[in-house]
Coordinates of C-alpha atoms in Angstrom, one line a residue:
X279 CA -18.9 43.2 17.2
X280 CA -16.0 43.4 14.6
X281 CA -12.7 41.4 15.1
X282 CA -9.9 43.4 15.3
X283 CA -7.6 42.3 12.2
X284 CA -4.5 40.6 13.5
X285 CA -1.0 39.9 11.4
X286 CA 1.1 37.0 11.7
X287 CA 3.8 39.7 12.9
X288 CA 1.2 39.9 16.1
X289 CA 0.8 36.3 16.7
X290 CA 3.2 35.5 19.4
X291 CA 3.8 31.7 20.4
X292 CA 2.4 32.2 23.9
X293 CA -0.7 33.8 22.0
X294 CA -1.0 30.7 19.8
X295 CA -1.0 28.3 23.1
X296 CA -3.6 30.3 24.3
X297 CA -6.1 30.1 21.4
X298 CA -4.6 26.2 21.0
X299 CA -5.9 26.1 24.7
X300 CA -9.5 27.7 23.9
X301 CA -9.5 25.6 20.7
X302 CA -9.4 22.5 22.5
X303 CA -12.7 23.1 24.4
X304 CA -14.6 22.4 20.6
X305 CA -12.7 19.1 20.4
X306 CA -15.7 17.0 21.5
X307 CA -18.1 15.2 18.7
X308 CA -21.4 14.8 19.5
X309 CA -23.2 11.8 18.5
X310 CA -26.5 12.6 17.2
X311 CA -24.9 15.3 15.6
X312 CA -22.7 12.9 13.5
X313 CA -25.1 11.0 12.6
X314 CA -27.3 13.3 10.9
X315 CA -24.5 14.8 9.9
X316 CA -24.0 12.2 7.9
X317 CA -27.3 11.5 7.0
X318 CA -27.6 15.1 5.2
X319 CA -24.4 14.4 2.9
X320 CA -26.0 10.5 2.3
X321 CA -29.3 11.0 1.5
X322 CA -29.2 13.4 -0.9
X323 CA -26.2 12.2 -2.7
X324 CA -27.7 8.7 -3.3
X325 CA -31.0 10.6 -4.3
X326 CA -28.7 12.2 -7.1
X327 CA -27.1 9.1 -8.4
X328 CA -30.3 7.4 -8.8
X329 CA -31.6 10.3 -10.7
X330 CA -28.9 10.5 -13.1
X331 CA -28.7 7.0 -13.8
X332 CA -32.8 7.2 -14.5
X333 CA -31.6 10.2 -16.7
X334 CA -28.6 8.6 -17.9
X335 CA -30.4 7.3 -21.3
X336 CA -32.9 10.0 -22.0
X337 CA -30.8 13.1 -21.3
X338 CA -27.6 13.3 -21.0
X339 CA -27.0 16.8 -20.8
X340 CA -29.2 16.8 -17.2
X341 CA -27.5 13.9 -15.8
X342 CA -24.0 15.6 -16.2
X343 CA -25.3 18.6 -14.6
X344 CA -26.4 16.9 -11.6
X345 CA -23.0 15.9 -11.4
X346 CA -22.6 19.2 -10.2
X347 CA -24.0 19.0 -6.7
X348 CA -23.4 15.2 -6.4
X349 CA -19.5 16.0 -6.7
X350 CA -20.5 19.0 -3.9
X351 CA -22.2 16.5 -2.1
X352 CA -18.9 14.0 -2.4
X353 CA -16.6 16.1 -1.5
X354 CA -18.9 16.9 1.8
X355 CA -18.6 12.8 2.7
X356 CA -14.7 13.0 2.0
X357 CA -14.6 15.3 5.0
X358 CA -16.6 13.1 7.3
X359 CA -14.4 10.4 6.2
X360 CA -11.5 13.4 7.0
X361 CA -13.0 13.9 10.5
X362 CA -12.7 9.8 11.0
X363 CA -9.1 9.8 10.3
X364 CA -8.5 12.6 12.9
X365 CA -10.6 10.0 15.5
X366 CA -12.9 13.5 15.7
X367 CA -15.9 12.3 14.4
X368 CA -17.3 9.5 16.9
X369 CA -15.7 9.2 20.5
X370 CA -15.1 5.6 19.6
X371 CA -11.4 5.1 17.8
X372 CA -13.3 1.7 16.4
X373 CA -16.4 3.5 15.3
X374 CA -14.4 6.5 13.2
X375 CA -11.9 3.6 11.5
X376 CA -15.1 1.3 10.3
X377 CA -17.1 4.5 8.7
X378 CA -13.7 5.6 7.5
X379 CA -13.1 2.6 6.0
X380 CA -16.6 2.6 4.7
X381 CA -16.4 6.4 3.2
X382 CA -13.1 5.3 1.5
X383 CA -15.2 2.5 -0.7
X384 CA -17.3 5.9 -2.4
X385 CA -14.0 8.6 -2.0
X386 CA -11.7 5.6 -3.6
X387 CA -9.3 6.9 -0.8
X388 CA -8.1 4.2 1.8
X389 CA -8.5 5.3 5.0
X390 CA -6.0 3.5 6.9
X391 CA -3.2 5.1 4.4
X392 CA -4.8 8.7 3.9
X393 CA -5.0 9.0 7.6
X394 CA -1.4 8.1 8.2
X395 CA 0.2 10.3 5.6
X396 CA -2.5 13.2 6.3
X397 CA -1.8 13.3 10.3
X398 CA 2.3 13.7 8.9
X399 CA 1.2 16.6 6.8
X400 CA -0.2 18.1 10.2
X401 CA 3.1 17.2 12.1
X402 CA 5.5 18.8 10.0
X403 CA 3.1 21.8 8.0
X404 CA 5.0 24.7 7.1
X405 CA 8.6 23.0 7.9
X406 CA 10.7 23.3 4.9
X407 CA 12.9 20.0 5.7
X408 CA 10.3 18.0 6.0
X409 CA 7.9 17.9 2.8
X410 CA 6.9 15.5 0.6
X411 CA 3.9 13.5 2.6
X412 CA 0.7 14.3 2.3
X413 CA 1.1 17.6 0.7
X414 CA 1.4 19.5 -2.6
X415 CA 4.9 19.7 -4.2
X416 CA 6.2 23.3 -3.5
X417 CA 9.9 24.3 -4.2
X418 CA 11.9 27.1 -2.9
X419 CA 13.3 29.6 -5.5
X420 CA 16.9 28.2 -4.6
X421 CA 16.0 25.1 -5.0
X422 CA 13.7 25.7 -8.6
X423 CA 16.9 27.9 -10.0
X424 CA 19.2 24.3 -9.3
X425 CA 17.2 22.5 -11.0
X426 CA 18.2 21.0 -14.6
X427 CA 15.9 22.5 -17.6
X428 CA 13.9 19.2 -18.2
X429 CA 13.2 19.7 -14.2
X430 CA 12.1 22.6 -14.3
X431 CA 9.7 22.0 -17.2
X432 CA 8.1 19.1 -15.5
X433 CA 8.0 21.3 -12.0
X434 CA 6.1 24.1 -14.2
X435 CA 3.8 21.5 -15.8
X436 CA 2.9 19.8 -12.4
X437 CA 2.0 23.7 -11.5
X438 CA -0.1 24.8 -14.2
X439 CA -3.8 24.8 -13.4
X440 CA -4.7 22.5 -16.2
X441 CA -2.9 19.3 -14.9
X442 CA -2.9 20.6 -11.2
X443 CA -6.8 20.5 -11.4
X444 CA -7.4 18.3 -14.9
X445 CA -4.5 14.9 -14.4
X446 CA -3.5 15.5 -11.0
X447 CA -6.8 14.6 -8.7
X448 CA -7.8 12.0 -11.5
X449 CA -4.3 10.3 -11.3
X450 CA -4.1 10.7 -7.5
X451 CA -7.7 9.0 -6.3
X452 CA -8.2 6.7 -9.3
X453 CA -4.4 5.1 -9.8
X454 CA -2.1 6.3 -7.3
X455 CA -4.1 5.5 -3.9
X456 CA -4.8 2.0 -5.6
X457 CA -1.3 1.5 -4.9
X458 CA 0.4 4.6 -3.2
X459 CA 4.3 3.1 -2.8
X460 CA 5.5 6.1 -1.1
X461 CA 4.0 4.3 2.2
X462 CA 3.5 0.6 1.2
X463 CA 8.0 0.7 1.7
X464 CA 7.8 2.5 4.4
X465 CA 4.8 0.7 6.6
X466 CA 4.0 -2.4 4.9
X467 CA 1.2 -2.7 7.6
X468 CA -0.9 -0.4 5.7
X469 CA -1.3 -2.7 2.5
X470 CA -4.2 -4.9 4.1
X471 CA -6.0 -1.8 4.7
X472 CA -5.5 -0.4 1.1
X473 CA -6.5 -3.9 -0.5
X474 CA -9.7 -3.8 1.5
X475 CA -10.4 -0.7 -0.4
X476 CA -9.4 -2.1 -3.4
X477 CA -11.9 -4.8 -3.1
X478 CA -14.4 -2.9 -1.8
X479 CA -14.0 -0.3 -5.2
X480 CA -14.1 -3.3 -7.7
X481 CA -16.8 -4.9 -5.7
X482 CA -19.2 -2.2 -5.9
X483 CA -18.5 -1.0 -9.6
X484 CA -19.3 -4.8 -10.6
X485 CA -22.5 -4.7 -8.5
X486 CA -23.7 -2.0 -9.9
X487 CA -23.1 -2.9 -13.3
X488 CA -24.3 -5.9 -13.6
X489 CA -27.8 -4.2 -12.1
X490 CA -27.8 -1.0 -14.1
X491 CA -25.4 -2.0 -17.1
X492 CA -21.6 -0.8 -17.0
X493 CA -22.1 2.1 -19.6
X494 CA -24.3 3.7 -17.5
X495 CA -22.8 3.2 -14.0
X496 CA -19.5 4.6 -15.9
X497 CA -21.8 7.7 -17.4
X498 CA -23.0 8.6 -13.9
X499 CA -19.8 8.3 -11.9
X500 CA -17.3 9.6 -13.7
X501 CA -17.9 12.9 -14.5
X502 CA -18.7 12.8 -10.0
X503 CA -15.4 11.1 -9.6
X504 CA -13.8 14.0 -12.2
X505 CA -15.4 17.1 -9.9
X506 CA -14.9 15.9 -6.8
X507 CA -11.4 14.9 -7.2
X508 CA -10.4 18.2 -8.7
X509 CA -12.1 20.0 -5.8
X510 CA -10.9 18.0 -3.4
X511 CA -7.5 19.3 -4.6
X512 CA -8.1 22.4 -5.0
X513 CA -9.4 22.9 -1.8
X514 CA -6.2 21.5 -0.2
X515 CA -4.2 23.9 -2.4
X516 CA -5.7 27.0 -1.6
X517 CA -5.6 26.0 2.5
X518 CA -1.8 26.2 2.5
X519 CA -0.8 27.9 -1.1
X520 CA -1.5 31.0 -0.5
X521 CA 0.9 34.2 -0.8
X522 CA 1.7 35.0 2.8
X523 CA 1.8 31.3 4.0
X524 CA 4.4 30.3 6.2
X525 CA 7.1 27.7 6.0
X526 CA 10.4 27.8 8.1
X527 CA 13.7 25.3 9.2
X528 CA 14.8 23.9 11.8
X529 CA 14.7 25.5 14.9
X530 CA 12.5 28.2 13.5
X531 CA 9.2 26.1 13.1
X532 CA 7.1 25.8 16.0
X533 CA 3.7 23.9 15.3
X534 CA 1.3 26.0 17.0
X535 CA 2.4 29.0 15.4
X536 CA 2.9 27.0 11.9
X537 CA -0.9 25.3 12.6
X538 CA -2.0 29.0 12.0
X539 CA 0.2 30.7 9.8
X540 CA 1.0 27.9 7.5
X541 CA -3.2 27.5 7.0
X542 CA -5.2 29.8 5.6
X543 CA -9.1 30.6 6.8
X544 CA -10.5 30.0 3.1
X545 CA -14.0 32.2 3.6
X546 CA -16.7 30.6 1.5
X547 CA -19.7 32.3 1.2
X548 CA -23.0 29.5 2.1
X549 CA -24.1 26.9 0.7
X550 CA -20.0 26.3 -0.4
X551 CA -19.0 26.4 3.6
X552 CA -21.8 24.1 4.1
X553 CA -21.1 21.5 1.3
X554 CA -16.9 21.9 1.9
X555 CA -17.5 20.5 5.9
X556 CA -16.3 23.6 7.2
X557 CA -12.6 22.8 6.1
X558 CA -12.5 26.4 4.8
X559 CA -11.5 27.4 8.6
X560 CA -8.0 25.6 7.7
X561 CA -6.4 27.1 10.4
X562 CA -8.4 26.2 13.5
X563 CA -8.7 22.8 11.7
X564 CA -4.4 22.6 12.1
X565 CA -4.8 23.9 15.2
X566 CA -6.6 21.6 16.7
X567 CA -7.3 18.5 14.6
X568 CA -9.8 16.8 17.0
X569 CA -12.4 19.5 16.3
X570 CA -15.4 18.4 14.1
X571 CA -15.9 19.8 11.0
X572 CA -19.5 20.9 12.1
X573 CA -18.0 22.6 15.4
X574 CA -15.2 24.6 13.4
X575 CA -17.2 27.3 13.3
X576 CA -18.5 27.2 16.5
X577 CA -14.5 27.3 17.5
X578 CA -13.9 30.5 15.3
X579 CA -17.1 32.4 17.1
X580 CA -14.9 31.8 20.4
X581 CA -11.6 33.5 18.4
X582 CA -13.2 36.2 16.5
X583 CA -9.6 37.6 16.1
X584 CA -8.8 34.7 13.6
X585 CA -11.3 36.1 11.4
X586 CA -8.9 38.1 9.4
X587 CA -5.5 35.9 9.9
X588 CA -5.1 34.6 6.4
X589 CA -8.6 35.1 5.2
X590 CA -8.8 34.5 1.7
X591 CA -12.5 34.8 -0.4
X592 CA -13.4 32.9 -3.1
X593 CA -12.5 35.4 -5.9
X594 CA -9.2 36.3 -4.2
X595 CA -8.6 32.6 -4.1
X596 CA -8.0 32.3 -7.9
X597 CA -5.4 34.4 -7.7
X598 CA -3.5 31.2 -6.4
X599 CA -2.9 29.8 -9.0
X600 CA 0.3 31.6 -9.8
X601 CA 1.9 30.7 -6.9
X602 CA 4.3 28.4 -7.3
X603 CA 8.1 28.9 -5.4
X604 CA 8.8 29.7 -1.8
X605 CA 10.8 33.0 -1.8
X606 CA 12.7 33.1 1.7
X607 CA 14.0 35.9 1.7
X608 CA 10.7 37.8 1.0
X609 CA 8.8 35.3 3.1
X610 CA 6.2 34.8 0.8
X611 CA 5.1 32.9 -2.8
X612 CA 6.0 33.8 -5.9
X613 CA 5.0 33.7 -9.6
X614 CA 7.1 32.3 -12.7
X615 CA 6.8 35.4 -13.6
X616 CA 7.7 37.5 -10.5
X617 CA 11.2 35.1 -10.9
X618 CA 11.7 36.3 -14.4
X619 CA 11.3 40.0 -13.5
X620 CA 13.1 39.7 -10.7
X621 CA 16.6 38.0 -12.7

């Protein structure tokens, strides 16, 4: 049976409580299920790093292109580790923090600190007066036409795809959640957390090296560290960038209706949904937060109208990338150029 395609001009709020409601019945984990879960992104990811480090020395060429599906394979234990901080993955608070904690040591993302700032990302998504934690730096056009020209330059390099995708995620995982400030001022409490990372990073990259020599635990991991990052980020960009997104003030935001129309349902064909964790089904995911990855799409079976709210595919997801101001009074993102042609 075919869902019949809905607008966000047919979502009404009591709607959006309704489906919250019917959402809510997915937001159990299930044990085993968890663990093997985990056991499928695990095992084959340490299977790949000891195959490129045997291949590190006799062909280098084949141990960056296993890089390819390790990173895949990365990214897939960042959303476990994603699931932890949403206290979705076990039914034990204690149990999700410890493997988050864990996770975090491989993602180089403390878990204490991503969880906080990600949960505020969930609490104010698509409100216009509150961004600036845990998200992706977005402008309004007002706000973009204000701005000094040096300002604008750096806003326009921070956009384009090649330090969005290139610097950004290799400046965010490997430098800035060493030591992310933004928080540390705000909730001090979070530094012991952070360090434990720290150590547990440094740790690890010294054990390894002084088994398997530091050139080639360097020649293994980075190019994983470069991939995932980047599609890490890019995944989170296309899950709320997108052209008919939502974002409103004040009085006007309402969470449930911003958990769906602020998120996009990013459809991947398989194995990409597979490897991704199910995060694709952003706007269930906002929704309801509790909801394991592995039971979003159980969740969107039960809403088969959500189908076609904000579905984007993988080659009308490029078309992202020139996105980059909110337009309020078309309700919508806009190109550089669009701006140009419309002055």
């Amino acid at each position: 049976m075919l869902s019949t395609p809905v607008s966000d001009a047919e979502i009404s709020r009591e709607q959006a409580k309704q489906w919250s409601q019917t959402a809510k019945q997915f937001a159990k984990p299930q044990t085993t299920k968890s663990i093997l879960q985990l056991v499928y992104t695990l095992v084959p990811l340490i299977g790949l790093w000891v195959a490129m480090l045997l291949l590190v020395d006799k062909a280098l060429w084949l141990t960056l292109l296993l890089a390819i599906p390790a990173a895949a394979f990365t990214v897939r234990l960042f959303i476990i580790q994603h699931d932890c901080g949403h206290h979705s993955y076990f039914h034990s608070r204690k149990m999700n923090d410890i493997l988050g904690t864990l996770i975090g040591m491989i993602t180089l993302t403390p878990h204490n600190y991503w969880r906080r700032s990600h949960n505020i990302h969930h609490a104010t998504c698509g409100d216009l007066g509150k961004r600036g934690i845990g998200d992706i730096q977005l402008l309004t056009v007002e706000e973009y036409k204000n701005l000094s020209f040096w300002k604008r330059v750096g806003y326009r390099l921070y956009r384009n795809p090649l330090v969005f995708l290139g610097i950004g995620p290799i400046y965010l995982f490997v430098i800035k959640y060493r030591f992310p400030f933004d928080m540390i001022r705000r909730e001090p409490q979070l530094l012991a957390g952070i360090m434990l990372t720290n150590v547990g990073i440094v740790g690890t990259i010294v054990a390894l090296g002084l088994g398997f020599g530091f050139k080639e635990v360097f020649l293994v991991q980075g190019p994983i560290v470069l991939l995932s990052s980047a599609i890490g980020v890019w995944l989170f960009f296309v899950q709320h960038q997108f052209e008919r997104t939502y974002w409103r003030a004040g009085k006007e935001w309402e969470f449930r209706e911003a958990s769906l129309l602020a998120s996009s349902f990013y459809d991947l064909p398989q194995p990409l949904r597979w490897l991704s964790g199910n995060i694709g089904i952003h706007h269930i995911h906002h929704l309801s937060c509790r909801i394991p990855s592995y039971r979003l799409g159980q969740c969107l079976s039960a809403l088969p109208r959500l189908k076609s709210l904000n579905r984007i595919g993988f080659w009308e997801s490029l078309a992202c990338f020139r996105l980059a101001l909110w337009d309020d009074a078309a309700g919508r993102l806009v190109s550089f150029r669009s701006l140009r042609r419309g002055a």
